[in-house]
PDB file of C-alpha atoms in Angstrom:
ATOM      1  CA  MET A 195       3.621  71.287  21.657  1.00  0.00           C
ATOM      2  CA  GLN A 196       5.754  71.910  18.588  1.00  0.00           C
ATOM      3  CA  ILE A 197       8.872  69.877  17.838  1.00  0.00           C
ATOM      4  CA  THR A 198      11.848  70.697  15.645  1.00  0.00           C
ATOM      5  CA  ARG A 199      14.228  67.854  14.866  1.00  0.00           C
ATOM      6  CA  LEU A 200      17.724  68.417  13.563  1.00  0.00           C
ATOM      7  CA  ASP A 201      18.283  65.005  12.004  1.00  0.00           C
ATOM      8  CA  GLY A 202      21.384  62.887  12.088  1.00  0.00           C
ATOM      9  CA  PRO A 203      22.219  59.302  11.180  1.00  0.00           C
ATOM     10  CA  ARG A 204      22.451  58.428  14.881  1.00  0.00           C
ATOM     11  CA  PRO A 205      19.544  58.679  17.354  1.00  0.00           C
ATOM     12  CA  ALA A 206      18.760  61.844  19.249  1.00  0.00           C
ATOM     13  CA  ALA A 207      21.383  62.647  21.855  1.00  0.00           C
ATOM     14  CA  ALA A 208      19.759  65.775  23.285  1.00  0.00           C
ATOM     15  CA  VAL A 209      16.338  67.316  23.771  1.00  0.00           C
ATOM     16  CA  ILE A 210      16.112  71.036  24.429  1.00  0.00           C
ATOM     17  CA  SER A 211      12.799  72.166  25.948  1.00  0.00           C
ATOM     18  CA  PRO A 212      11.849  75.832  26.152  1.00  0.00           C
ATOM     19  CA  ILE A 213       9.083  76.303  28.709  1.00  0.00           C
ATOM     20  CA  GLY A 214       7.111  79.091  30.332  1.00  0.00           C
ATOM     21  CA  ALA A 215       7.814  79.028  34.077  1.00  0.00           C
ATOM     22  CA  ARG A 216       4.502  80.739  34.840  1.00  0.00           C
ATOM     23  CA  HIS A 217       2.368  78.003  33.254  1.00  0.00           C
ATOM     24  CA  PRO A 218       0.755  75.565  35.718  1.00  0.00           C
ATOM     25  CA  ASP A 219       2.372  72.492  34.131  1.00  0.00           C
ATOM     26  CA  ALA A 220       5.905  73.929  34.047  1.00  0.00           C
ATOM     27  CA  VAL A 221       7.200  72.026  37.064  1.00  0.00           C
ATOM     28  CA  GLN A 222       6.160  68.672  35.585  1.00  0.00           C
ATOM     29  CA  LEU A 223       8.089  69.467  32.401  1.00  0.00           C
ATOM     30  CA  VAL A 224      11.418  69.507  34.215  1.00  0.00           C
ATOM     31  CA  THR A 225      12.114  65.808  33.858  1.00  0.00           C
ATOM     32  CA  ASP A 226      14.119  63.309  35.852  1.00  0.00           C
ATOM     33  CA  GLY A 227      17.414  61.941  34.686  1.00  0.00           C
ATOM     34  CA  LEU A 228      20.254  63.633  32.885  1.00  0.00           C
ATOM     35  CA  PHE A 229      19.104  67.192  32.613  1.00  0.00           C
ATOM     36  CA  LEU A 230      20.313  70.750  32.787  1.00  0.00           C
ATOM     37  CA  PHE A 231      18.239  73.835  33.583  1.00  0.00           C
ATOM     38  CA  LEU A 232      18.791  77.337  32.218  1.00  0.00           C
ATOM     39  CA  ASP A 233      16.920  80.485  33.229  1.00  0.00           C
ATOM     40  CA  PRO A 234      17.879  83.337  30.867  1.00  0.00           C
ATOM     41  CA  ARG A 235      15.287  85.812  32.161  1.00  0.00           C
ATOM     42  CA  ARG A 236      17.739  88.191  33.819  1.00  0.00           C
ATOM     43  CA  ALA A 237      20.400  87.901  31.123  1.00  0.00           C
ATOM     44  CA  LEU A 238      18.301  88.514  27.999  1.00  0.00           C
ATOM     45  CA  HIS A 239      16.080  91.304  26.764  1.00  0.00           C
ATOM     46  CA  ASN A 240      12.370  90.479  27.030  1.00  0.00           C
ATOM     47  CA  PRO A 241      10.712  90.855  23.596  1.00  0.00           C
ATOM     48  CA  ALA A 242       7.272  90.722  25.255  1.00  0.00           C
ATOM     49  CA  ARG A 243       7.881  94.253  26.571  1.00  0.00           C
ATOM     50  CA  ASP A 244       7.884  95.586  23.003  1.00  0.00           C
ATOM     51  CA  PRO A 245       4.303  95.786  21.658  1.00  0.00           C
ATOM     52  CA  ALA A 246       5.584  95.155  18.123  1.00  0.00           C
ATOM     53  CA  LEU A 247       7.132  91.836  19.214  1.00  0.00           C
ATOM     54  CA  LEU A 248       4.621  90.711  21.831  1.00  0.00           C
ATOM     55  CA  HIS A 249       2.638  88.390  19.565  1.00  0.00           C
ATOM     56  CA  GLY A 250       5.688  86.889  17.869  1.00  0.00           C
ATOM     57  CA  THR A 251       7.776  83.978  19.098  1.00  0.00           C
ATOM     58  CA  GLY A 252      11.453  83.139  19.400  1.00  0.00           C
ATOM     59  CA  LEU A 253      11.170  81.558  15.945  1.00  0.00           C
ATOM     60  CA  ASN A 254      10.646  84.996  14.373  1.00  0.00           C
ATOM     61  CA  ASP A 255      13.800  86.814  13.301  1.00  0.00           C
ATOM     62  CA  ALA A 256      12.870  90.128  14.959  1.00  0.00           C
ATOM     63  CA  VAL A 257      11.991  88.480  18.284  1.00  0.00           C
ATOM     64  CA  ARG A 258      15.122  86.310  18.274  1.00  0.00           C
ATOM     65  CA  GLU A 259      17.367  89.261  17.420  1.00  0.00           C
ATOM     66  CA  HIS A 260      15.817  91.392  20.176  1.00  0.00           C
ATOM     67  CA  ALA A 261      16.201  88.669  22.808  1.00  0.00           C
ATOM     68  CA  LEU A 262      19.741  87.793  21.792  1.00  0.00           C
ATOM     69  CA  ALA A 263      20.939  91.407  21.526  1.00  0.00           C
ATOM     70  CA  ALA A 264      21.801  91.396  25.238  1.00  0.00           C
ATOM     71  CA  PRO A 265      25.555  91.770  25.855  1.00  0.00           C
ATOM     72  CA  HIS A 266      26.152  88.238  27.193  1.00  0.00           C
ATOM     73  CA  ALA A 267      23.515  86.322  25.218  1.00  0.00           C
ATOM     74  CA  LEU A 268      25.916  84.470  22.919  1.00  0.00           C
ATOM     75  CA  ASP A 269      28.158  83.570  25.840  1.00  0.00           C
ATOM     76  CA  LEU A 270      25.146  82.132  27.671  1.00  0.00           C
ATOM     77  CA  ILE A 271      24.158  80.095  24.601  1.00  0.00           C
ATOM     78  CA  ASN A 272      27.679  78.830  23.959  1.00  0.00           C
ATOM     79  CA  ARG A 273      28.087  77.782  27.606  1.00  0.00           C
ATOM     80  CA  ALA A 274      24.757  75.950  27.579  1.00  0.00           C
ATOM     81  CA  ALA A 275      25.697  74.132  24.367  1.00  0.00           C
ATOM     82  CA  ALA A 276      29.067  73.185  25.885  1.00  0.00           C
ATOM     83  CA  GLN A 277      27.299  71.764  28.953  1.00  0.00           C
ATOM     84  CA  VAL A 278      24.963  69.700  26.747  1.00  0.00           C
ATOM     85  CA  LEU A 279      27.951  68.350  24.815  1.00  0.00           C
ATOM     86  CA  ALA A 280      29.969  67.599  27.970  1.00  0.00           C
ATOM     87  CA  LEU A 281      27.111  65.746  29.617  1.00  0.00           C
ATOM     88  CA  ALA A 282      26.332  63.830  26.426  1.00  0.00           C
ATOM     89  CA  GLU A 283      29.960  62.627  26.276  1.00  0.00           C
ATOM     90  CA  ARG A 284      29.487  60.949  29.631  1.00  0.00           C
ATOM     91  CA  THR A 285      26.002  59.608  28.956  1.00  0.00           C
ATOM     92  CA  PRO A 286      25.446  55.929  28.161  1.00  0.00           C
ATOM     93  CA  PRO A 287      24.254  55.232  24.594  1.00  0.00           C
ATOM     94  CA  GLY A 288      20.505  55.488  24.275  1.00  0.00           C
ATOM     95  CA  ARG A 289      20.098  58.002  27.133  1.00  0.00           C
ATOM     96  CA  LEU A 290      19.132  61.548  26.302  1.00  0.00           C
ATOM     97  CA  VAL A 291      20.572  64.727  27.702  1.00  0.00           C
ATOM     98  CA  ARG A 292      17.794  67.203  28.425  1.00  0.00           C
ATOM     99  CA  LEU A 293      18.124  70.952  28.722  1.00  0.00           C
ATOM    100  CA  THR A 294      15.130  72.920  29.961  1.00  0.00           C
ATOM    101  CA  VAL A 295      15.220  76.628  29.147  1.00  0.00           C
ATOM    102  CA  ALA A 296      12.667  78.671  31.089  1.00  0.00           C
ATOM    103  CA  CYS A 297      11.354  82.161  30.589  1.00  0.00           C
ATOM    104  CA  ARG A 298       8.090  83.642  31.842  1.00  0.00           C
ATOM    105  CA  GLY A 299       5.724  82.513  29.088  1.00  0.00           C
ATOM    106  CA  GLY A 300       7.739  80.074  26.970  1.00  0.00           C
ATOM    107  CA  ARG A 301       7.220  81.944  23.709  1.00  0.00           C
ATOM    108  CA  HIS A 302      10.067  84.426  23.302  1.00  0.00           C
ATOM    109  CA  ARG A 303      13.435  84.187  25.093  1.00  0.00           C
ATOM    110  CA  SER A 304      13.357  80.495  25.964  1.00  0.00           C
ATOM    111  CA  VAL A 305      12.495  79.542  22.387  1.00  0.00           C
ATOM    112  CA  ALA A 306      15.228  81.738  20.897  1.00  0.00           C
ATOM    113  CA  VAL A 307      17.834  80.319  23.280  1.00  0.00           C
ATOM    114  CA  ALA A 308      16.705  76.700  22.870  1.00  0.00           C
ATOM    115  CA  GLU A 309      16.882  76.892  19.079  1.00  0.00           C
ATOM    116  CA  GLU A 310      20.375  78.387  19.199  1.00  0.00           C
ATOM    117  CA  VAL A 311      21.680  75.861  21.736  1.00  0.00           C
ATOM    118  CA  ALA A 312      20.237  72.973  19.713  1.00  0.00           C
ATOM    119  CA  ARG A 313      21.827  74.227  16.503  1.00  0.00           C
ATOM    120  CA  ARG A 314      25.225  74.673  18.146  1.00  0.00           C
ATOM    121  CA  ALA A 315      25.162  71.191  19.710  1.00  0.00           C
ATOM    122  CA  TRP A 316      24.046  69.602  16.441  1.00  0.00           C
ATOM    123  CA  GLU A 317      26.789  71.424  14.508  1.00  0.00           C
ATOM    124  CA  ALA A 318      29.422  70.449  17.108  1.00  0.00           C
ATOM    125  CA  TRP A 319      28.473  66.805  16.520  1.00  0.00           C
ATOM    126  CA  GLY A 320      28.796  67.387  12.778  1.00  0.00           C
ATOM    127  CA  GLY A 321      25.162  66.422  12.348  1.00  0.00           C
ATOM    128  CA  ALA A 322      25.959  62.865  13.458  1.00  0.00           C
ATOM    129  CA  TYR A 323      23.394  62.910  16.287  1.00  0.00           C
ATOM    130  CA  ALA A 324      19.856  64.202  16.110  1.00  0.00           C
ATOM    131  CA  VAL A 325      18.842  67.038  18.427  1.00  0.00           C
ATOM    132  CA  GLU A 326      15.225  67.872  19.191  1.00  0.00           C
ATOM    133  CA  VAL A 327      13.589  71.057  20.442  1.00  0.00           C
ATOM    134  CA  GLU A 328      10.259  70.482  22.206  1.00  0.00           C
ATOM    135  CA  ARG A 329       8.448  73.826  22.485  1.00  0.00           C
ATOM    136  CA  HIS A 330       5.790  73.228  25.142  1.00  0.00           C
ATOM    137  CA  HIS A 331       4.160  76.649  25.538  1.00  0.00           C
ATOM    138  CA  ILE A 332       4.798  78.434  22.248  1.00  0.00           C
ATOM    139  CA  ASP A 333       1.155  78.055  21.190  1.00  0.00           C
ATOM    140  CA  HIS A 334      -0.339  78.924  24.583  1.00  0.00           C
ATOM    141  CA  PRO A 335      -2.117  82.260  25.008  1.00  0.00           C
ATOM    142  CA  LEU A 336      -0.017  85.170  26.172  1.00  0.00           C
ATOM    143  CA  LEU A 337       0.114  85.468  29.936  1.00  0.00           C
ATOM    144  CA  THR A 338      -1.109  88.648  31.527  1.00  0.00           C
ATOM    145  CA  ALA A 339       0.978  90.448  34.133  1.00  0.00           C
ATOM    146  CA  SER A 340      -1.211  89.006  36.891  1.00  0.00           C
ATOM    147  CA  ALA A 341      -1.241  85.410  35.566  1.00  0.00           C
TER     148      ALA A 341
END
């Protein structure tokens, strides 16, 4: 697992977790408690279908741009960030809001979306609260069509 932390003077208020829904451990990664779930598979372009982007991740500019070029991608991201912020407003201090973003393999679309949602939430809080992105499957081998 890789973790990005957008630091703030206050503790983390949200954890965004991109996962690959086709990995055997995916179900266990959707945690209890205050969480939201987002499945952008139908809304976003799949970079894995482009051989030039297949081995990249949502952290690469070309992969991120391809995934987020879908007509409603920014709306989806802004709505997810707004949901994280709204839930965090109603969350007792010390409790985390968790957003799980699932795509097929957890390397392309889910990572691109998770990074964007995290950045928007962090910026909306003026950097006062930390936000973490836990990328669970980004380093896993590519899944085959039959996996």
